[in-house]
Amino acid sequence: MDGIADMGGMHGFGPIDRSDDDGTFHAEWERSILGITFSALGAGLFNVDEIRRATESADPLTYLKSTYYERWLYSTEDLLKEKGAVTASELAIGRSATPVTNTVPPVTSDVARVILEQGGTSRSADGVAPRFKPGDTVIARNIHPHGHTRLPRYVRGKQGTVILDHGIFALPDSNAAGLGLRSQHVYGVRFAARELWGPQASACDTLQIDLFDDYLDPAGGPAA
Amino acid sequence: MADHDHTDPPSDPALRVKALESLLVEKGLIDPNVVGEFADYYEHRVGPRNGAKVVARAWVDPAYRARLLADGTAAIAELHFGGLQGEEMVVLENTPTTHNVVTCTLCSCYPWPTLGLPPTWYKSFAYRSRIVIEPRSVLSEFGLHLPDDVEVRVYDSNAEIRYLVLPMRPRNTDNLSEEALAALVTRDCMIGTAVPRPPA
């Protein structure tokens, strides 16, 4: 979606504030929401693409006024409501409105360790043919999907070069919408800074970004 | 999809998290004894010293460096680092002619197993919006002034690949041990907003 989270290239946010250089937590509730969200992910209540979709779907004012972990909180609440795991009135009082009949086993310590130490790649073993190869000149599609996408606005319609093929991965646009994995090749595509930003950019600078097959057309026109 | 529950001023996040946690525990969807383990892991088990060890090893061991650049995930796993948000690692080599710097404009994706949780500035709207359009201006705010003929290559880690910058080894470090070299490698050197300084 063309939402507030897609902020690459925007002006107006001012200098980088490095007064808080710490990567750790500032309050106990921040520690808790990290663990709650990971526990819910691990229990299969939603997937990581849905989390990103829920986060960027916040109304722009809320997004901009929220801290990082507040955005985790709101997106986890929204997804749990969307999935029917909780209701708004239950969240308001912190109590279940109906007798508990849950059969989803919660994440245990052992499972938490596996999540943290092994993670889970979205790489696919499916045999999907690549549409492009390193060296190909491509144009990022000028599309504006209402749903989740990892194709930021600032590369749409721009011409770049495929540098490498990372392999086959689940398409977030599809997985975030509950439409399956639609696994396909992901390429590192390099753009000249001036292609993206015009003559104000340095002639020697570049930007590289990972783009799915569905985000690309060959330079010279869409594939037949 | 999006609702607009949050257009009103949100209530205290601490209270909301408490309510959410109580509710999910009552419903049997989360284990309250496990919730804190995730944060504990990032507070105590991972952090940028992991990445610094990878960099120092690459500086002293050319064969390791070659493996690291060929398959970042596997070479990092040789040092027993890996896991969530490090499943697909690519290492970016700085050279005299190319300087790499990493961002995630759409959210704040970051290689947690090698760098830990990201600093607040990495997640900031200012960094995410500006580093792609005016990298030299942003880097100069970090005190990093690069010559005009050095290519600044910004990586937007928008998909599932995560990036670690391999900085150039500073001069006058031939006599340093691997451990002493690792001490020169700050977190920002591996994001690309700084370069290692030679020892004083």
PDB file of N, CA and C in Angstrom, chain B residues 14-63:
ATOM      1  N   ALA B  14       1.653   0.584  28.607  1.00  0.00           N
ATOM      2  CA  ALA B  14       1.938  -0.407  29.658  1.00  0.00           C
ATOM      3  C   ALA B  14       0.657  -1.100  30.112  1.00  0.00           C
ATOM      4  N   LEU B  15      -0.429  -0.320  30.235  1.00  0.00           N
ATOM      5  CA  LEU B  15      -1.703  -0.911  30.661  1.00  0.00           C
ATOM      6  C   LEU B  15      -2.271  -1.802  29.569  1.00  0.00           C
ATOM      7  N   ARG B  16      -2.137  -1.345  28.332  1.00  0.00           N
ATOM      8  CA  ARG B  16      -2.660  -2.155  27.220  1.00  0.00           C
ATOM      9  C   ARG B  16      -1.912  -3.475  27.090  1.00  0.00           C
ATOM     10  N   VAL B  17      -0.614  -3.438  27.242  1.00  0.00           N
ATOM     11  CA  VAL B  17       0.166  -4.679  27.146  1.00  0.00           C
ATOM     12  C   VAL B  17      -0.220  -5.620  28.282  1.00  0.00           C
ATOM     13  N   LYS B  18      -0.429  -5.050  29.463  1.00  0.00           N
ATOM     14  CA  LYS B  18      -0.811  -5.880  30.608  1.00  0.00           C
ATOM     15  C   LYS B  18      -2.159  -6.572  30.342  1.00  0.00           C
ATOM     16  N   ALA B  19      -3.101  -5.795  29.801  1.00  0.00           N
ATOM     17  CA  ALA B  19      -4.419  -6.365  29.491  1.00  0.00           C
ATOM     18  C   ALA B  19      -4.298  -7.443  28.419  1.00  0.00           C
ATOM     19  N   LEU B  20      -3.504  -7.159  27.401  1.00  0.00           N
ATOM     20  CA  LEU B  20      -3.315  -8.121  26.310  1.00  0.00           C
ATOM     21  C   LEU B  20      -2.686  -9.409  26.829  1.00  0.00           C
ATOM     22  N   GLU B  21      -1.653  -9.262  27.645  1.00  0.00           N
ATOM     23  CA  GLU B  21      -0.967 -10.442  28.165  1.00  0.00           C
ATOM     24  C   GLU B  21      -1.914 -11.274  29.052  1.00  0.00           C
ATOM     25  N   SER B  22      -2.667 -10.595  29.946  1.00  0.00           N
ATOM     26  CA  SER B  22      -3.600 -11.314  30.829  1.00  0.00           C
ATOM     27  C   SER B  22      -4.624 -12.092  30.019  1.00  0.00           C
ATOM     28  N   LEU B  23      -5.134 -11.423  28.993  1.00  0.00           N
ATOM     29  CA  LEU B  23      -6.167 -12.040  28.164  1.00  0.00           C
ATOM     30  C   LEU B  23      -5.629 -13.272  27.435  1.00  0.00           C
ATOM     31  N   LEU B  24      -4.434 -13.141  26.845  1.00  0.00           N
ATOM     32  CA  LEU B  24      -3.876 -14.262  26.078  1.00  0.00           C
ATOM     33  C   LEU B  24      -3.464 -15.416  26.993  1.00  0.00           C
ATOM     34  N   VAL B  25      -3.033 -15.084  28.205  1.00  0.00           N
ATOM     35  CA  VAL B  25      -2.711 -16.143  29.166  1.00  0.00           C
ATOM     36  C   VAL B  25      -3.989 -16.877  29.556  1.00  0.00           C
ATOM     37  N   GLU B  26      -5.058 -16.098  29.840  1.00  0.00           N
ATOM     38  CA  GLU B  26      -6.331 -16.725  30.227  1.00  0.00           C
ATOM     39  C   GLU B  26      -6.850 -17.631  29.114  1.00  0.00           C
ATOM     40  N   LYS B  27      -6.656 -17.199  27.871  1.00  0.00           N
ATOM     41  CA  LYS B  27      -7.116 -17.991  26.740  1.00  0.00           C
ATOM     42  C   LYS B  27      -6.169 -19.148  26.408  1.00  0.00           C
ATOM     43  N   GLY B  28      -5.075 -19.233  27.112  1.00  0.00           N
ATOM     44  CA  GLY B  28      -4.139 -20.342  26.883  1.00  0.00           C
ATOM     45  C   GLY B  28      -3.327 -20.194  25.602  1.00  0.00           C
ATOM     46  N   LEU B  29      -3.256 -18.956  25.071  1.00  0.00           N
ATOM     47  CA  LEU B  29      -2.552 -18.755  23.803  1.00  0.00           C
ATOM     48  C   LEU B  29      -1.072 -18.442  23.994  1.00  0.00           C
ATOM     49  N   ILE B  30      -0.704 -17.945  25.167  1.00  0.00           N
ATOM     50  CA  ILE B  30       0.714 -17.709  25.466  1.00  0.00           C
ATOM     51  C   ILE B  30       1.013 -18.217  26.866  1.00  0.00           C
ATOM     52  N   ASP B  31       2.291 -18.531  27.070  1.00  0.00           N
ATOM     53  CA  ASP B  31       2.758 -18.982  28.382  1.00  0.00           C
ATOM     54  C   ASP B  31       3.473 -17.800  29.048  1.00  0.00           C
ATOM     55  N   PRO B  32       2.940 -17.315  30.188  1.00  0.00           N
ATOM     56  CA  PRO B  32       3.542 -16.118  30.806  1.00  0.00           C
ATOM     57  C   PRO B  32       4.992 -16.325  31.212  1.00  0.00           C
ATOM     58  N   ASN B  33       5.379 -17.575  31.432  1.00  0.00           N
ATOM     59  CA  ASN B  33       6.761 -17.831  31.832  1.00  0.00           C
ATOM     60  C   ASN B  33       7.728 -17.783  30.648  1.00  0.00           C
ATOM     61  N   VAL B  34       7.176 -17.796  29.430  1.00  0.00           N
ATOM     62  CA  VAL B  34       8.023 -17.808  28.238  1.00  0.00           C
ATOM     63  C   VAL B  34       8.160 -16.407  27.650  1.00  0.00           C
ATOM     64  N   VAL B  35       7.146 -15.559  27.895  1.00  0.00           N
ATOM     65  CA  VAL B  35       7.120 -14.231  27.257  1.00  0.00           C
ATOM     66  C   VAL B  35       8.433 -13.485  27.469  1.00  0.00           C
ATOM     67  N   GLY B  36       8.946 -13.472  28.686  1.00  0.00           N
ATOM     68  CA  GLY B  36      10.162 -12.717  28.988  1.00  0.00           C
ATOM     69  C   GLY B  36      11.428 -13.307  28.411  1.00  0.00           C
ATOM     70  N   GLU B  37      11.370 -14.570  27.998  1.00  0.00           N
ATOM     71  CA  GLU B  37      12.584 -15.221  27.506  1.00  0.00           C
ATOM     72  C   GLU B  37      13.085 -14.614  26.198  1.00  0.00           C
ATOM     73  N   PHE B  38      12.137 -14.092  25.407  1.00  0.00           N
ATOM     74  CA  PHE B  38      12.551 -13.498  24.126  1.00  0.00           C
ATOM     75  C   PHE B  38      13.398 -12.247  24.361  1.00  0.00           C
ATOM     76  N   ALA B  39      12.916 -11.367  25.225  1.00  0.00           N
ATOM     77  CA  ALA B  39      13.683 -10.152  25.516  1.00  0.00           C
ATOM     78  C   ALA B  39      15.007 -10.496  26.196  1.00  0.00           C
ATOM     79  N   ASP B  40      14.984 -11.462  27.109  1.00  0.00           N
ATOM     80  CA  ASP B  40      16.221 -11.884  27.785  1.00  0.00           C
ATOM     81  C   ASP B  40      17.288 -12.274  26.773  1.00  0.00           C
ATOM     82  N   TYR B  41      16.861 -12.994  25.755  1.00  0.00           N
ATOM     83  CA  TYR B  41      17.804 -13.475  24.745  1.00  0.00           C
ATOM     84  C   TYR B  41      18.528 -12.302  24.075  1.00  0.00           C
ATOM     85  N   TYR B  42      17.750 -11.262  23.725  1.00  0.00           N
ATOM     86  CA  TYR B  42      18.386 -10.130  23.034  1.00  0.00           C
ATOM     87  C   TYR B  42      19.156  -9.232  23.997  1.00  0.00           C
ATOM     88  N   GLU B  43      18.809  -9.283  25.256  1.00  0.00           N
ATOM     89  CA  GLU B  43      19.565  -8.480  26.219  1.00  0.00           C
ATOM     90  C   GLU B  43      20.888  -9.146  26.590  1.00  0.00           C
ATOM     91  N   HIS B  44      20.928 -10.467  26.544  1.00  0.00           N
ATOM     92  CA  HIS B  44      22.093 -11.153  27.108  1.00  0.00           C
ATOM     93  C   HIS B  44      22.850 -12.043  26.143  1.00  0.00           C
ATOM     94  N   ARG B  45      22.199 -12.492  25.083  1.00  0.00           N
ATOM     95  CA  ARG B  45      22.827 -13.518  24.257  1.00  0.00           C
ATOM     96  C   ARG B  45      23.365 -12.997  22.935  1.00  0.00           C
ATOM     97  N   VAL B  46      22.764 -11.974  22.357  1.00  0.00           N
ATOM     98  CA  VAL B  46      23.225 -11.485  21.059  1.00  0.00           C
ATOM     99  C   VAL B  46      23.461  -9.981  21.139  1.00  0.00           C
ATOM    100  N   GLY B  47      24.283  -9.515  20.218  1.00  0.00           N
ATOM    101  CA  GLY B  47      24.590  -8.097  20.176  1.00  0.00           C
ATOM    102  C   GLY B  47      25.707  -7.873  19.178  1.00  0.00           C
ATOM    103  N   PRO B  48      26.106  -6.624  18.987  1.00  0.00           N
ATOM    104  CA  PRO B  48      27.088  -6.318  17.932  1.00  0.00           C
ATOM    105  C   PRO B  48      28.476  -6.899  18.167  1.00  0.00           C
ATOM    106  N   ARG B  49      28.756  -7.410  19.373  1.00  0.00           N
ATOM    107  CA  ARG B  49      30.066  -8.061  19.542  1.00  0.00           C
ATOM    108  C   ARG B  49      30.119  -9.333  18.697  1.00  0.00           C
ATOM    109  N   ASN B  50      28.965  -9.953  18.425  1.00  0.00           N
ATOM    110  CA  ASN B  50      28.945 -11.120  17.531  1.00  0.00           C
ATOM    111  C   ASN B  50      29.437 -10.729  16.143  1.00  0.00           C
ATOM    112  N   GLY B  51      28.850  -9.683  15.605  1.00  0.00           N
ATOM    113  CA  GLY B  51      29.254  -9.232  14.268  1.00  0.00           C
ATOM    114  C   GLY B  51      30.716  -8.826  14.225  1.00  0.00           C
ATOM    115  N   ALA B  52      31.183  -8.191  15.308  1.00  0.00           N
ATOM    116  CA  ALA B  52      32.582  -7.746  15.346  1.00  0.00           C
ATOM    117  C   ALA B  52      33.538  -8.937  15.264  1.00  0.00           C
ATOM    118  N   LYS B  53      33.143 -10.060  15.869  1.00  0.00           N
ATOM    119  CA  LYS B  53      33.991 -11.259  15.781  1.00  0.00           C
ATOM    120  C   LYS B  53      34.055 -11.783  14.345  1.00  0.00           C
ATOM    121  N   VAL B  54      32.923 -11.685  13.648  1.00  0.00           N
ATOM    122  CA  VAL B  54      32.892 -12.113  12.246  1.00  0.00           C
ATOM    123  C   VAL B  54      33.844 -11.242  11.416  1.00  0.00           C
ATOM    124  N   VAL B  55      33.766  -9.933  11.637  1.00  0.00           N
ATOM    125  CA  VAL B  55      34.610  -9.004  10.879  1.00  0.00           C
ATOM    126  C   VAL B  55      36.081  -9.260  11.167  1.00  0.00           C
ATOM    127  N   ALA B  56      36.419  -9.392  12.449  1.00  0.00           N
ATOM    128  CA  ALA B  56      37.832  -9.590  12.808  1.00  0.00           C
ATOM    129  C   ALA B  56      38.366 -10.896  12.212  1.00  0.00           C
ATOM    130  N   ARG B  57      37.539 -11.934  12.232  1.00  0.00           N
ATOM    131  CA  ARG B  57      37.976 -13.194  11.631  1.00  0.00           C
ATOM    132  C   ARG B  57      38.256 -13.012  10.133  1.00  0.00           C
ATOM    133  N   ALA B  58      37.380 -12.275   9.477  1.00  0.00           N
ATOM    134  CA  ALA B  58      37.580 -12.041   8.037  1.00  0.00           C
ATOM    135  C   ALA B  58      38.848 -11.232   7.773  1.00  0.00           C
ATOM    136  N   TRP B  59      39.196 -10.351   8.700  1.00  0.00           N
ATOM    137  CA  TRP B  59      40.422  -9.548   8.522  1.00  0.00           C
ATOM    138  C   TRP B  59      41.685 -10.385   8.659  1.00  0.00           C
ATOM    139  N   VAL B  60      41.644 -11.418   9.494  1.00  0.00           N
ATOM    140  CA  VAL B  60      42.878 -12.182   9.740  1.00  0.00           C
ATOM    141  C   VAL B  60      42.950 -13.476   8.930  1.00  0.00           C
ATOM    142  N   ASP B  61      41.839 -13.889   8.351  1.00  0.00           N
ATOM    143  CA  ASP B  61      41.799 -15.202   7.703  1.00  0.00           C
ATOM    144  C   ASP B  61      41.221 -15.045   6.291  1.00  0.00           C
ATOM    145  N   PRO B  62      42.096 -14.958   5.286  1.00  0.00           N
ATOM    146  CA  PRO B  62      41.618 -14.711   3.911  1.00  0.00           C
ATOM    147  C   PRO B  62      40.654 -15.788   3.416  1.00  0.00           C
ATOM    148  N   ALA B  63      40.871 -17.036   3.828  1.00  0.00           N
ATOM    149  CA  ALA B  63      39.970 -18.103   3.369  1.00  0.00           C
ATOM    150  C   ALA B  63      38.586 -17.906   3.984  1.00  0.00           C
TER     151      ALA B  63
END
